[in-house]
Every structure is written in structure tokens, then in C-alpha cells.
XYZ file of C-alpha atoms in Angstrom:
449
model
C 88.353 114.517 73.358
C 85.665 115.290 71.111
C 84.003 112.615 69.563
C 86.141 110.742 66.282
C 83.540 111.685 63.792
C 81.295 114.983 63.922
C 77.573 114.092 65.175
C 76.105 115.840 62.052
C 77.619 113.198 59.862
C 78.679 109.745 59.413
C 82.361 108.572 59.630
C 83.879 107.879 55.997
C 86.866 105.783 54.665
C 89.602 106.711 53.035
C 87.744 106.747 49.735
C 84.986 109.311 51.183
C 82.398 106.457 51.738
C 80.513 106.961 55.069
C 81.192 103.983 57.432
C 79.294 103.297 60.566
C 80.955 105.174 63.547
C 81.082 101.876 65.424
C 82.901 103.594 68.740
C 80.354 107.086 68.323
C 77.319 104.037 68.559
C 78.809 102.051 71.153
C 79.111 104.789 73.849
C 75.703 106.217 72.862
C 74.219 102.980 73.683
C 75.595 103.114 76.972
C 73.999 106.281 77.098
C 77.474 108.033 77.596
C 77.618 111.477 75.161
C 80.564 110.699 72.894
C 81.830 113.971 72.915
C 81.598 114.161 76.841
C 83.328 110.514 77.563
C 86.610 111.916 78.588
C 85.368 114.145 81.168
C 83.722 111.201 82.837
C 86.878 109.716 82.803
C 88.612 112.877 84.202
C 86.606 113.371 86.913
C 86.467 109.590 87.976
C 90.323 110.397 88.296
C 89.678 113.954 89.936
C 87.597 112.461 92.567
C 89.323 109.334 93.524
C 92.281 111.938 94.168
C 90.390 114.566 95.893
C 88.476 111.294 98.178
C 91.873 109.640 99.237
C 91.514 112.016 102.152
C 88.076 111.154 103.221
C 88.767 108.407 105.940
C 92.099 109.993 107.699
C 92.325 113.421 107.507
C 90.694 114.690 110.666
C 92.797 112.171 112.509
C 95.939 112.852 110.358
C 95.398 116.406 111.965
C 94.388 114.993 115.443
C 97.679 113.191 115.382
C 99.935 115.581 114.656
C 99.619 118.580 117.141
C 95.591 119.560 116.513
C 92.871 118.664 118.947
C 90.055 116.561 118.064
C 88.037 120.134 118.102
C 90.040 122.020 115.892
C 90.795 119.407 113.555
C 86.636 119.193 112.982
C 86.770 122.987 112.580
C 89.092 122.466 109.904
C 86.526 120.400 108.346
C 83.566 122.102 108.782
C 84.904 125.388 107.087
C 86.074 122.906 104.342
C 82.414 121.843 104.142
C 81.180 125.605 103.777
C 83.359 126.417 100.775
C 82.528 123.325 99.166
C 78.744 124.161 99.401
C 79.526 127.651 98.308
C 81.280 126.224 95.154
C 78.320 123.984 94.703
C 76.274 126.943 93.943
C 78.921 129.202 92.160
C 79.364 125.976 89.606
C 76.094 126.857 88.151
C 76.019 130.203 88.630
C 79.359 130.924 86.790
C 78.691 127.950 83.966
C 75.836 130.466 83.019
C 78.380 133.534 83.251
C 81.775 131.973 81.478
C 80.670 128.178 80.318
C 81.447 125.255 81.930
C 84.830 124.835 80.975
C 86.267 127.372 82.377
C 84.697 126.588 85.357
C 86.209 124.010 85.524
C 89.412 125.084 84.757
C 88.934 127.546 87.674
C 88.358 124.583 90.241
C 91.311 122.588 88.853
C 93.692 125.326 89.255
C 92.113 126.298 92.866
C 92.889 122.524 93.657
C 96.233 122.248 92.445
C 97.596 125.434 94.076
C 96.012 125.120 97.400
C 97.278 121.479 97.935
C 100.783 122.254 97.270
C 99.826 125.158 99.330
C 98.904 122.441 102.338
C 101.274 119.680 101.591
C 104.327 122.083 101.343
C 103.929 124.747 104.288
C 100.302 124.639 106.347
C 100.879 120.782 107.177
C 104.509 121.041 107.679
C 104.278 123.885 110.058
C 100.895 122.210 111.206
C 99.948 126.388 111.817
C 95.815 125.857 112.784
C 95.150 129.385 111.536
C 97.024 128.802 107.702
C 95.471 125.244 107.707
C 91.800 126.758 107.673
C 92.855 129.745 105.018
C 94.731 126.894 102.806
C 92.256 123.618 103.603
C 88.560 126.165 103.407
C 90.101 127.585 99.904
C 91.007 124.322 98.700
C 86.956 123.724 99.496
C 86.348 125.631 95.960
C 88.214 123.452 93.777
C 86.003 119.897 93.696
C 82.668 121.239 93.551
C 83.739 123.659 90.530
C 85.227 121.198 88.649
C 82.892 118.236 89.404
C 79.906 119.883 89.426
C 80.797 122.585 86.494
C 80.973 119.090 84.316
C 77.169 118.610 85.329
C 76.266 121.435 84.419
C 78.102 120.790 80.889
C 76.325 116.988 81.344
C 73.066 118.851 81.340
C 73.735 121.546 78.680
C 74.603 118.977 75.649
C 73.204 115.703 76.325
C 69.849 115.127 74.465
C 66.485 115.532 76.724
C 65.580 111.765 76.300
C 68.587 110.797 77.207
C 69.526 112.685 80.202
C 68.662 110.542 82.883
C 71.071 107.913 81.678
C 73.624 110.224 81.371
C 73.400 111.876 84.595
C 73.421 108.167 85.999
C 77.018 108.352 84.280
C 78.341 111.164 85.768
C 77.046 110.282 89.665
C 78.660 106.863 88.566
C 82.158 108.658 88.341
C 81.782 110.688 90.773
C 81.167 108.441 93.634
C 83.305 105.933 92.097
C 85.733 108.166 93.025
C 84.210 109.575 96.068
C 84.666 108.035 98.895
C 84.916 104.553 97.107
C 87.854 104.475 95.010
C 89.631 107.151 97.543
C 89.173 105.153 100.474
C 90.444 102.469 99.161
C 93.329 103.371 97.768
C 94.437 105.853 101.071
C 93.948 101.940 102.420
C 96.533 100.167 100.519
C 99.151 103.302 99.962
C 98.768 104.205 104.236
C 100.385 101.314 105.392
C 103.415 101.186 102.487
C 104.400 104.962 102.451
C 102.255 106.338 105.514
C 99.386 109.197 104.947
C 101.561 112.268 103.931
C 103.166 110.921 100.927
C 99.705 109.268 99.499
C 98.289 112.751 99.784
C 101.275 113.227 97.451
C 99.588 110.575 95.292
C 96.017 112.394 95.262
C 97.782 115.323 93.877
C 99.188 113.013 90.699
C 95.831 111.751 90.426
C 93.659 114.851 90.429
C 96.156 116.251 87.773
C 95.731 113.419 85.341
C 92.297 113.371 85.559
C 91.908 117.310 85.315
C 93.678 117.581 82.190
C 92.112 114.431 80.623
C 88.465 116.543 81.010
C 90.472 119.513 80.127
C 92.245 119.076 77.318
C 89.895 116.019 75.333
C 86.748 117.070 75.615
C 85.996 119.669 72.328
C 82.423 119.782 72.817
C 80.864 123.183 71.637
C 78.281 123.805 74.389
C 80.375 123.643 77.374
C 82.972 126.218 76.006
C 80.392 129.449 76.114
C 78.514 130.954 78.797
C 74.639 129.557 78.911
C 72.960 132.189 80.064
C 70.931 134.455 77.642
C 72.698 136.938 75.305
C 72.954 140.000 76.305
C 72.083 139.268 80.277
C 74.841 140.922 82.745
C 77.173 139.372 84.802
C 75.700 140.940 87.858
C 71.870 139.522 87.069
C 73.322 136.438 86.043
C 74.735 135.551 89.253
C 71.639 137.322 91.131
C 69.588 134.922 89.066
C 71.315 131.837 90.834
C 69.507 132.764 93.508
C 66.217 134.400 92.495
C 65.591 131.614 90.145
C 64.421 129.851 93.816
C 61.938 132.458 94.067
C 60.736 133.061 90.268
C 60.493 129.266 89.955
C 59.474 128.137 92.929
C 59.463 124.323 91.505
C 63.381 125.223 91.535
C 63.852 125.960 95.022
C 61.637 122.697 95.910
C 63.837 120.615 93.701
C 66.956 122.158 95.666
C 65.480 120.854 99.247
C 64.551 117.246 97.668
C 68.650 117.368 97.140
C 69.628 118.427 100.750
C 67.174 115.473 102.040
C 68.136 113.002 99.405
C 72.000 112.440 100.727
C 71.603 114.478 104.319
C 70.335 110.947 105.674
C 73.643 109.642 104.472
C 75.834 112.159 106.153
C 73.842 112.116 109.149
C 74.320 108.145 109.751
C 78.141 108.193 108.707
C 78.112 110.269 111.755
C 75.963 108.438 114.317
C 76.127 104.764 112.671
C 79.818 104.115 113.767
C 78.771 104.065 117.481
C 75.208 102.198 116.516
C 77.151 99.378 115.198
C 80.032 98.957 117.100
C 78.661 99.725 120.767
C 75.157 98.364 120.153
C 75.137 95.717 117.099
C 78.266 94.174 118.282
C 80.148 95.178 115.137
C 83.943 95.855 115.058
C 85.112 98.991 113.436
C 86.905 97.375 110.729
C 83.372 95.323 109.892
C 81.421 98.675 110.592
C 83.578 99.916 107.816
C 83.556 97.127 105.355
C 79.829 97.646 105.632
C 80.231 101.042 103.854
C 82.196 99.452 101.321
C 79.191 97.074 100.619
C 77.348 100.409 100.115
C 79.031 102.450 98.534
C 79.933 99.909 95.918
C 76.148 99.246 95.016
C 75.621 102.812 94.955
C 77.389 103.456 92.252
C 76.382 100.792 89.992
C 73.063 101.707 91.187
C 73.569 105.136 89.749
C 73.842 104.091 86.239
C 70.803 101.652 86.363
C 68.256 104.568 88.252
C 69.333 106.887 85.704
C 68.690 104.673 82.763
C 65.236 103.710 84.792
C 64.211 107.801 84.751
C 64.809 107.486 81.065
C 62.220 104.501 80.588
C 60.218 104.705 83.627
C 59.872 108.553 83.935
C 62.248 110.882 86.493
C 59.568 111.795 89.287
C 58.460 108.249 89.242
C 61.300 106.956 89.491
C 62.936 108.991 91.995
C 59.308 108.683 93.842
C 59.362 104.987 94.617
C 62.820 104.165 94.293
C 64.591 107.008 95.902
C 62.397 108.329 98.570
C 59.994 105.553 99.642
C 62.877 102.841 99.370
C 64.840 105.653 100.972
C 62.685 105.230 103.835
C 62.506 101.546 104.687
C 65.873 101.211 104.131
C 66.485 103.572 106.465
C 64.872 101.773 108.893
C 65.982 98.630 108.200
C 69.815 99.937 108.771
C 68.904 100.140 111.985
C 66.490 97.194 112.822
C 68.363 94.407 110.519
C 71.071 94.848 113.095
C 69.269 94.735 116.350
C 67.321 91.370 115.292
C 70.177 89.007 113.360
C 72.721 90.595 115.477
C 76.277 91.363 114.596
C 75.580 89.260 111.269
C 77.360 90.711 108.540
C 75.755 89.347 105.762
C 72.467 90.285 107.183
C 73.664 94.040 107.463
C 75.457 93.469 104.251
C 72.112 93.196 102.718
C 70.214 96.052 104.516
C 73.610 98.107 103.460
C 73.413 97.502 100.318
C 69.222 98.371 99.902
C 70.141 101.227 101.341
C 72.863 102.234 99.027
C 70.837 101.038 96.230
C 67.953 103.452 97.646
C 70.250 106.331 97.592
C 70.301 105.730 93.773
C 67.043 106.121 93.287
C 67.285 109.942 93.517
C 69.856 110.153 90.356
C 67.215 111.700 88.105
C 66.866 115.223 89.744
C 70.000 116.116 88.045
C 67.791 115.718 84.994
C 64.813 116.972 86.361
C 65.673 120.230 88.204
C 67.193 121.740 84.630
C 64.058 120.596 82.666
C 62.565 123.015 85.238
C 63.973 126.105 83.874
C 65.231 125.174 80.192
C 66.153 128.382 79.582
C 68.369 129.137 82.740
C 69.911 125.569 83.268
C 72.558 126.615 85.203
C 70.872 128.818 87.855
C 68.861 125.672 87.757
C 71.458 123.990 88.614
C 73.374 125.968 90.993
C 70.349 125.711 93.232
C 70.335 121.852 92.922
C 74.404 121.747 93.631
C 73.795 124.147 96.953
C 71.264 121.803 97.879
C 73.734 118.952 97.401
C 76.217 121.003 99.163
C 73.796 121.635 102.189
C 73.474 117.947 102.333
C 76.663 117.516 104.186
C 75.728 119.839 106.876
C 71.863 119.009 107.086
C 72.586 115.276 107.822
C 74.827 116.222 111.166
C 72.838 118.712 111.924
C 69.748 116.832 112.405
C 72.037 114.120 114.687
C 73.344 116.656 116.692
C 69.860 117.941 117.259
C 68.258 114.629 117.941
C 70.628 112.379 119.285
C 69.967 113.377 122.950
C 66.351 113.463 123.374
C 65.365 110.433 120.596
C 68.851 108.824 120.373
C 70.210 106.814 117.214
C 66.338 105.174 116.847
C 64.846 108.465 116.866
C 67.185 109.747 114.388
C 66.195 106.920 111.947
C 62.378 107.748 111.841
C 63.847 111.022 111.983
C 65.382 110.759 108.248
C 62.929 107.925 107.322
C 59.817 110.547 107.645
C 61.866 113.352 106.149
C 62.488 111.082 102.790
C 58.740 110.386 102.785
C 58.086 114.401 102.687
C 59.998 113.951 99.344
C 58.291 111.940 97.653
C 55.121 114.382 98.146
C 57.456 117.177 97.223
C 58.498 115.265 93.911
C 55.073 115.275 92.489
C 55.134 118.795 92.387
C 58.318 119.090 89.911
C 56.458 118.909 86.501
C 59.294 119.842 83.787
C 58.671 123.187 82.213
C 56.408 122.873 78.581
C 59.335 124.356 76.516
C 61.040 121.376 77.649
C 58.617 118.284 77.586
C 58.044 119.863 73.949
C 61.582 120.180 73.295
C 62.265 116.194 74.714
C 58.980 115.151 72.409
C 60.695 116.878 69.214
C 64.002 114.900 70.192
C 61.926 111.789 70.187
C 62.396 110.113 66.901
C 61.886 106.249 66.921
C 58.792 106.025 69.495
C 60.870 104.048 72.225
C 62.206 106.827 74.217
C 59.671 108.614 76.683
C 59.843 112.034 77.224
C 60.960 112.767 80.300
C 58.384 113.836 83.800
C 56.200 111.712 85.771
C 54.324 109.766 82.689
């Protein structure tokens, strides 16, 4: 829903007198755009339904006539077409607009999980489950990430950080954390096919919430350039890596930033519970801990990169803190032993850590203000590239170095990014652009500073 009163003028009473638009103030405070608030909301709701799946599926499949192998294929090809529609999000926000992006991605959802909850997991046919599952793989990231890209596109320059804090709030609210734990209390009351029922419900309400609320202009036409074809628009989501080479630098800072994290939900199950002396169900409590200060920590980094400044910010409190806590994931463990509260802790610095990174959503944009959108379709394939970076270095390390050697491993490669951050100086159309926007002399345009 747009926002009650237009942002060029003040709200009046019923006798034309202006008023103070006391909601309008509140939410910009919070550094949530008015006229964007209901597509935080909607994709809060998208995600929580889309991440109900994240901590059964595979053995859903497993359990009902796939093997372990085939049931991680399934997976994997889910994981390409979500990285794929990481990058098209950008790439077709600049061609269409970001709305009907994400109208595209909500419609791709909806039809491919009745598609898989009415004939591919009924007939539990391996070949139709990776044509219905791998499409389904476009829906999220076009959606989800086609609101970034809308995030970007309106939201003030000194205020971005904060708002991108916002968004990464909502969206891992919902996933894995608000997912997970609802798949945990619907499971055991009406078993795993009928909550995936439930996701369905959810993703609907929040898709038209975003949908049909949010009026803000910006998001409803393309962004690229008038006059550019379709054809060089979507070339330029790629060779806008190679014309701005600051781009395609911000893009690997995003696969390092979260490939740590998919890398240890891979190889920190066994650490824990065959070497700490952890059960499962505390291994897994532990990534509650974590997740849950992620996402608070989300909205406090990105109103940090606001004050503070994005590569600083993302410098010391994403990469370096990045880096001990990597370490001390692993270490905390081995000397308190199968303490939770200890690993609690190191958990949660870690998830806090993860935080710190919020402000490239910010940043990568302000590299190329006048093609935000290939901008950001090279930042959302990073993202995307994340989930398959992470296992891939495990699966490459864990023999010869093991589970230690995999944690200096990520530690080191989160230290290369904080060299590589200094390097991503916002464009000068843009630092002059955020100065302009700076009217009372408390906001600080946004870069290293």
C-alpha cells in the first residue's frame, strides 16, 4: 500500500489544514520507506512459506521412495535455478520494473507447487520432481530479490543502509528462521505433506500483500535507460562485471560473505555431534541461537552503514568479525566442551558477524547509479553462488585438512574481503547525489568516510 499521505506534501484534516503524518514519520524513523512497508511485510510472509521446507525436504524425499543421492540431486538443480533467478531479478527489474518481476516469481511459485504437491510428489516420479522442484527454483529469488532491487531504486541514498537492513531482516526472518520453526510445530500435528500445504497459504498471502499494497512509482517501470534494448539490457547484467570492474568485485565479496555459512551447515552437524559431544537436537537449537541474532543483527548493521559508513562497516564488522568467529565456532567447542551456553555465545557472534555484511546491498548499486539493477543482478548471482561456493569448498577440503582446515579455510577467505572492500568506492554521481539528499547535517553520505 502506498503510503496514507503523498511524500510531496503534508497530510491535512478535514478542513484542508496540513496535519503531521504521524504513521508516514514513524516508519521513516525506523528507517522503513513508507511507501515500501507492505512489501516487507509480504515477503516476511513469502519467505517463511517458501523456508518451511528447509529442514525436511531432502529427507521427506529420502523417505518416500528416493535415495539419499537423488534426493540431493533434486536439490542441487533447485540451487542452480535459484542462482539463475538471482541474476535474472536484476537483470529483468532493469527490462520490465520490479513489480512485475515480482509478479513473475509469485506466479512461477504458485503454479509449480501445486504442480509438486498435486502430481510430482504423489507419483514421487524422480524425473518430473527435478522439471517441477528446479522450475519452482525461479520463483523466490524473483520475487525476493526483485523487491531489492525496488528497495534500492526508491529509498533515499542516506538512508539505504537502514533500509536494506529491513529487507535482509524479512527475509531471513522468514528464511530458514520462521520456516523452520513452524515445519517444527505443524510436522508433528498434521505430518510434512499437509504443512507444505500450509507454505502454499502463506506464500500467497504474503505475495499479494507486496502485490497489491505497495503503489510506489519507481518499482512499476523498467530502470534501465530510455531507449536501451531488451537484448543490451540483459547483456548488460553481465558486462556491467567487466565495464565496472568494482561491480564484479562487489559480486565475489557476496559469494564469500554467506558461502562460509552454507559450507558449515554442511560440515558443522558432524563437528558437533561426533566431536563436541553435542546431540542433534542441541546442534540444531544452536542454529536457532543464530539465526535469531542474525536477523536482528541485520537491522542494527544496516543502520550502522548509515552512521558509520558501508565499507567500514562491512570491513570490521562483517569480514574481520567474520573471521574470528569463524574460528571460534570451532574452538569454543573443543575447549568448554559440549557446553551449550558456551557455543550459544560463539553461535550467536557468529550470526551477529554475518550481519555485518548487510551494507553491500547498498553499496554495490551506489557503484553503478545509473544501471542499479545490472548492479544488482551481479550482487544477487553472487548471493546465489553462495549456496554452492560454501559446499564446494567442504567437499574440496574436508579430506586432506578436515573440519579444522575448513575453518581457516573460510576464516582466511573472509579476511581477503575485507581487502577487497576497500576497493568499492561508490561512483561520484552517487556520493554527489547522497550529499544533495543530505539536508540536516546528521546523515553521512554513504562510502568508507
Amino acid at each position: 500500500m502506498s503510503s496514507p499521505v503523498p511524500s510531496s506534501s503534508p497530510a491535512r484534516t478535514a478542513a484542508g489544514a496540513p496535519r503531521p503524518a504521524t504513521d508516514r514519520s514513524r516508519l521513516a524513523r525506523l528507517g522503513i520507506p513508507p511507501a515500501l512497508t507492505w512489501g516487507f511485510l509480504g515477503v516476511l510472509l513469502f519467505m517463511t512459506g517458501d523456508g518451511v521446507e528447509t529442514g525436511f525436504f531432502s529427507k521427506y524425499l529420502a523417505d518416500h521412495g528416493l535415495t539419499k543421492a537423488d534426493a540431493a540431486v533434486v536439490i542441487a538443480v533447485y540451487g542452480i535455478t535459484v542462482a539463475v533467478g538471482a541474476w535474472l531479478s536484476g537483470a529483468l527489474s532493469d527490462l520490465w520494473g520490479p513489480r512485475r518481476v515480482m509478479t513473475a516469481g509469485f506466479a512461477i511459485w504458485l503454479v509449480f507447487q501445486l504442480l509438486l504437491l498435486s502430481v510430482a510428489l504423489p507419483a514421487m516420479n524422480y524425473p518430473l520432481l527435478l522439471l517441477v522442484y528446479g522450475l519452482r527454483g525461479f520463483g523466490y529469488p524473483l520475487f525476493a530479490y526483485g523487491f531489492l532491487v525496488w528497495v534500492t531504486a526508491a529509498t533515499p541514498p542516506h538512508r539505504l543502509g537502514t533500509a536494506v537492513g529491513w529487507y535482509w531482516f524479512a527475509f531471513t526472518g522468514g528464511l530458514p528462521t520462521l520456516g523452520s520453526l513452524l515445519a517444527s510445530a505443524t510436522i508433528p500435528q498434521v505430518g510434512s505433506y499437509r504443512t507444505l500445504w500450509l507454505a502454499l497459504g502463506l506464500v500467497t498471502l504474503g505475495g499479494l500483500l507486496a502485490l497489491l499494497l505497495v503503489r510506489e512509482p519507481t518499482g512499476r517501470a523498467r530502470l534501465a535507460p530510455a531507449g536501451e534494448r531488451p537484448l543490451a539490457t540483459l547483456a548488460g547484467s553481465v558486462s556491467i562485471m567487466r565495464r565496472r570492474p568494482r561491480v564484479a568485485v562487489g559480486a565475489a565479496v557476496r559469494v564469500v560473505s554467506t558461502g562460509s555459512q552454507f559450507g558449515f551447515l554442511v560440515c558443522m552437524p558432524f563437528f558437533f555431534t561426533e566431536t563436541a559431544g553435542f546431540t542433534t537436537s542441541a546442534w540444531l537449537r544452536l542454529l536457532s541461537v543464530m539465526f535469531t541474532a542474525n536477523i536482528f543483527a541485520n537491522l542494527f548493521f544496516g543502520a550502522v552503514g548509515d552512521r558509520l559508513g558501508w565499507q567500514r562497516t562491512m570491513t570490521w564488522f562483517g569480514a574481520v568479525a567474520c573471521a574470528l568467529t569463524c574460528l571460534a565456532l570451532y574452538y569454543v567447542p573443543l575447549v568448554a566442551g559440549p557446553s551449550f551456553a558456551a557455543s550459544a555465545v560463539a553461535a550467536a557472534l557468529y550470526g551477529i558477524a554475518l550481519a555485518g555484511y548487510v551494507p553491500i546491498s547498498a553499496l554495490v548499486p551506489a557503484l553503478a547509479p545509473r544501471h542499479k539493477g545490472q548492479a544488482m543482478s551481479a550482487l544477487n548471482l553472487g548471493a546465489g553462488l553462495s549456496t554452492f561456493a560454501g559446499p564446494a569448498v567442504v567437499a574440496l577440503a574436508l579430506g586432506p585438512f578436515g573440519i579444522e582446515g575448513i575453518v581457516w579455510i573460510f576464516a582466511g577467505l573472509h579476511l581477503l574481503t575485507a581487502v577487497a572492500i576497500r576497493l568499492l568506492e561508490p561512483d561520484p554521481e552517487f556520493t554527489a547525489s547522497a550529499a544533495t539528499a543530505v539536508e540536516d547535517g546528521t546523515a553521512v553520505p554513504a562510502g568508507r568516510h
